[in-house]
PDB file of C-alpha atoms in Angstrom:
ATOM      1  CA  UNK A   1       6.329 -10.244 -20.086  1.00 78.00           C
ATOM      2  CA  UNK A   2       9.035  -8.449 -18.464  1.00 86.00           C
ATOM      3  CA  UNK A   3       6.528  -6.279 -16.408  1.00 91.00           C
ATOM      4  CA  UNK A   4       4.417  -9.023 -15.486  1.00 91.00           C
ATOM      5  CA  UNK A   5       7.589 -10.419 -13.203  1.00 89.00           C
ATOM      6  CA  UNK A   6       8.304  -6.990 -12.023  1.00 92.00           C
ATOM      7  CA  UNK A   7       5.279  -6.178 -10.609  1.00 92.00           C
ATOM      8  CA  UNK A   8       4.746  -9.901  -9.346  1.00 91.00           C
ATOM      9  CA  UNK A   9       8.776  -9.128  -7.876  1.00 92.00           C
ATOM     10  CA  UNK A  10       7.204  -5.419  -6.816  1.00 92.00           C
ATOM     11  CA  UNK A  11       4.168  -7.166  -5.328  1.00 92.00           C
ATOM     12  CA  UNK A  12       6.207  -9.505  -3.115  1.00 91.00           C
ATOM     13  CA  UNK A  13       8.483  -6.872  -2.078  1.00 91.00           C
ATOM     14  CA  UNK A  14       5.758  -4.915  -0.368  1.00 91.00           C
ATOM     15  CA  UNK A  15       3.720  -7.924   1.082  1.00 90.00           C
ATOM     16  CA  UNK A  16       7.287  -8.632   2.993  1.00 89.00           C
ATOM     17  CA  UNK A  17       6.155  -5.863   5.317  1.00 89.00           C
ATOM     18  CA  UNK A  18       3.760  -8.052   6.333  1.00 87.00           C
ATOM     19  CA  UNK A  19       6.232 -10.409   7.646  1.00 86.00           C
ATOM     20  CA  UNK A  20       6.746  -8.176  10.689  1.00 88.00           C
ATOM     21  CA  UNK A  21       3.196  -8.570  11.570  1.00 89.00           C
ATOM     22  CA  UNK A  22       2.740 -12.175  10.997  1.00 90.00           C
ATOM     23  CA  UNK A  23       4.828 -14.948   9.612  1.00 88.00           C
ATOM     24  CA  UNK A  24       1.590 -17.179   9.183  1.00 91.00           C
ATOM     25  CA  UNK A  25       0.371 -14.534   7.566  1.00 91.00           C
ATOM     26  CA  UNK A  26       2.850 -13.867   5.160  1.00 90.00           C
ATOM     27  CA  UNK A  27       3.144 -17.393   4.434  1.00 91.00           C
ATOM     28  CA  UNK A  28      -0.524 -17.708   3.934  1.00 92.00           C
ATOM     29  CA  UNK A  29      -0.364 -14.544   1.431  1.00 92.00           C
ATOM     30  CA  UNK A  30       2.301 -15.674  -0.779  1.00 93.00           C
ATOM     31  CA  UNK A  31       0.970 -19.280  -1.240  1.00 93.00           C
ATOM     32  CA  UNK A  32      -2.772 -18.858  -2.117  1.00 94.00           C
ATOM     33  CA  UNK A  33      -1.297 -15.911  -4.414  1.00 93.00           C
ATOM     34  CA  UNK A  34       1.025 -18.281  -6.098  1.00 93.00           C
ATOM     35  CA  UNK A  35      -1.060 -21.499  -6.228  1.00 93.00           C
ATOM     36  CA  UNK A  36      -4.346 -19.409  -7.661  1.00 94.00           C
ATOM     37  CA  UNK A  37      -2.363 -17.507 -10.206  1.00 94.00           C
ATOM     38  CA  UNK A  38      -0.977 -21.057 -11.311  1.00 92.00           C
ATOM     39  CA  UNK A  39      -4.396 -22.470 -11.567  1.00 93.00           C
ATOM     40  CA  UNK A  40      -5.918 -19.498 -13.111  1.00 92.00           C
ATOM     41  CA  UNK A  41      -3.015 -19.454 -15.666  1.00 92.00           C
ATOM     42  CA  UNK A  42      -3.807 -23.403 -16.334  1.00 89.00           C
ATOM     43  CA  UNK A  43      -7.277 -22.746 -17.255  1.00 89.00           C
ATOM     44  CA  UNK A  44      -6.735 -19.815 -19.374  1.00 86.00           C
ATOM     45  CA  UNK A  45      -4.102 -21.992 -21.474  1.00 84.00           C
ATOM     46  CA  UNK A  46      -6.019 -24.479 -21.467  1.00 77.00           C
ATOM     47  CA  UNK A  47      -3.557 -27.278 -20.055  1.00 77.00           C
ATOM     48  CA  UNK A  48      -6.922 -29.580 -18.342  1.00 73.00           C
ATOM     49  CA  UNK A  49      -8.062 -30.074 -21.946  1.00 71.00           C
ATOM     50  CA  UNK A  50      -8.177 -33.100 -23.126  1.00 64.00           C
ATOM     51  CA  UNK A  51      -5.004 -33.185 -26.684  1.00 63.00           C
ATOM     52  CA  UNK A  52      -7.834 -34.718 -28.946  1.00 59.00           C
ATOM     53  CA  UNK A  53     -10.415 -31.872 -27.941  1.00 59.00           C
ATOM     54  CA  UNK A  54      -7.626 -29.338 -28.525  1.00 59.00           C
ATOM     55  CA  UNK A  55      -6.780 -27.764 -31.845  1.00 61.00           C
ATOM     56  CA  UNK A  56      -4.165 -25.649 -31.558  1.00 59.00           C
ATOM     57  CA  UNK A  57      -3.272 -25.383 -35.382  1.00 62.00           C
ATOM     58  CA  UNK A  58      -6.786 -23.467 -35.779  1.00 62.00           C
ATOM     59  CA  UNK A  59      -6.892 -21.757 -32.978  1.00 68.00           C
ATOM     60  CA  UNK A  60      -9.057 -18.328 -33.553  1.00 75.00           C
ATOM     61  CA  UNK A  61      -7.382 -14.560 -32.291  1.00 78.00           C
ATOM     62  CA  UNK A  62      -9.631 -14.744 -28.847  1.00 77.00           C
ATOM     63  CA  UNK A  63      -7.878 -17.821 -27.996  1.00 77.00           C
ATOM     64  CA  UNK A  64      -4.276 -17.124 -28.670  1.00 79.00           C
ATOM     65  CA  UNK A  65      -5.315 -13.731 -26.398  1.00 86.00           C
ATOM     66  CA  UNK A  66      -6.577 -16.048 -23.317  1.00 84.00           C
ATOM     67  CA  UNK A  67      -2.916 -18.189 -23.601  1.00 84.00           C
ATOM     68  CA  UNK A  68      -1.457 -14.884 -23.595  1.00 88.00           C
ATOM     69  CA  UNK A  69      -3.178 -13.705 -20.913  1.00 91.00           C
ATOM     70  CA  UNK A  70      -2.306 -17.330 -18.976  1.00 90.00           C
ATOM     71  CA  UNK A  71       1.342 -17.233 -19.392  1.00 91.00           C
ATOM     72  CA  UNK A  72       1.373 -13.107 -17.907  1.00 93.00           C
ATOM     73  CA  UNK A  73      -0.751 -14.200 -14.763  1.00 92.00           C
ATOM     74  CA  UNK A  74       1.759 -17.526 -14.962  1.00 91.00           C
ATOM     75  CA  UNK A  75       4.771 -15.247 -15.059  1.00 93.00           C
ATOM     76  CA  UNK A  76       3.389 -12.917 -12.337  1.00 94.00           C
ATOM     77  CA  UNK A  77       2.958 -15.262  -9.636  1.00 93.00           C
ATOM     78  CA  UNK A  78       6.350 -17.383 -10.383  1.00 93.00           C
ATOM     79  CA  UNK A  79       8.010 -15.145  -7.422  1.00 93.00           C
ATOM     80  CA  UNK A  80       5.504 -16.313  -4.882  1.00 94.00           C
ATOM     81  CA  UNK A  81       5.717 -19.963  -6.298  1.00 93.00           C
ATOM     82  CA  UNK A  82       9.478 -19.964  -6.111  1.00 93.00           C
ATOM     83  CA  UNK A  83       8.765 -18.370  -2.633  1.00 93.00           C
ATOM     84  CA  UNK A  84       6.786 -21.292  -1.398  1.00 92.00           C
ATOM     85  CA  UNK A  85       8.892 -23.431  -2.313  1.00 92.00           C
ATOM     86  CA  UNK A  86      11.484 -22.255  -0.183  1.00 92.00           C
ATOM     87  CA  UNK A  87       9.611 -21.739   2.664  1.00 89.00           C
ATOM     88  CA  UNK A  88       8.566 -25.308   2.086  1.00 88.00           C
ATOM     89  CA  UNK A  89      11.775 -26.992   2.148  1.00 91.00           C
ATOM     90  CA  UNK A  90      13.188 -24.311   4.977  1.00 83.00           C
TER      91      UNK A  90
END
């Protein structure tokens, strides 16, 4: 889990450079990054299931992967989240 927040830390680094280009641009970047890695990382755990339709306690190996999976794509786009937030309230 580590890596997954330095390369999403690594990854926002070098799309800075694009802030020289274009602000818009960089804005643009970092949100649909950080809003479609949440989203993806909601479906893959699972969160828009219904609790009665969910049974976590016998939950087979393929599933525990895909929540796995979820919180590493959840972890690497927390920079750009964290990001947009700021440039939201700035």
């Amino acid at each position: 889990m580590k890596k997954a927040i330095v390369y999403g830390f690594l990854l926002l680094i070098i799309l800075s450079i694009t802030i020289f280009i274009s602000l818009k641009m960089f804005i643009s970047l970092v949100n649909i990054i950080g809003f479609g890695s949440a989203l993806i990382s909601a479906f893959l755990m699972k969160t828009f299931i219904r609790r009665s339709e969910l049974n976590v306690a016998s939950t087979d190996k393929g599933d525990r992967e895909e929540r796995r999976l979820g919180m590493m794509i959840g972890i690497f786009g927390a920079p750009f989240l964290v990001t947009s937030i700021i440039f939201l309230i700035t």
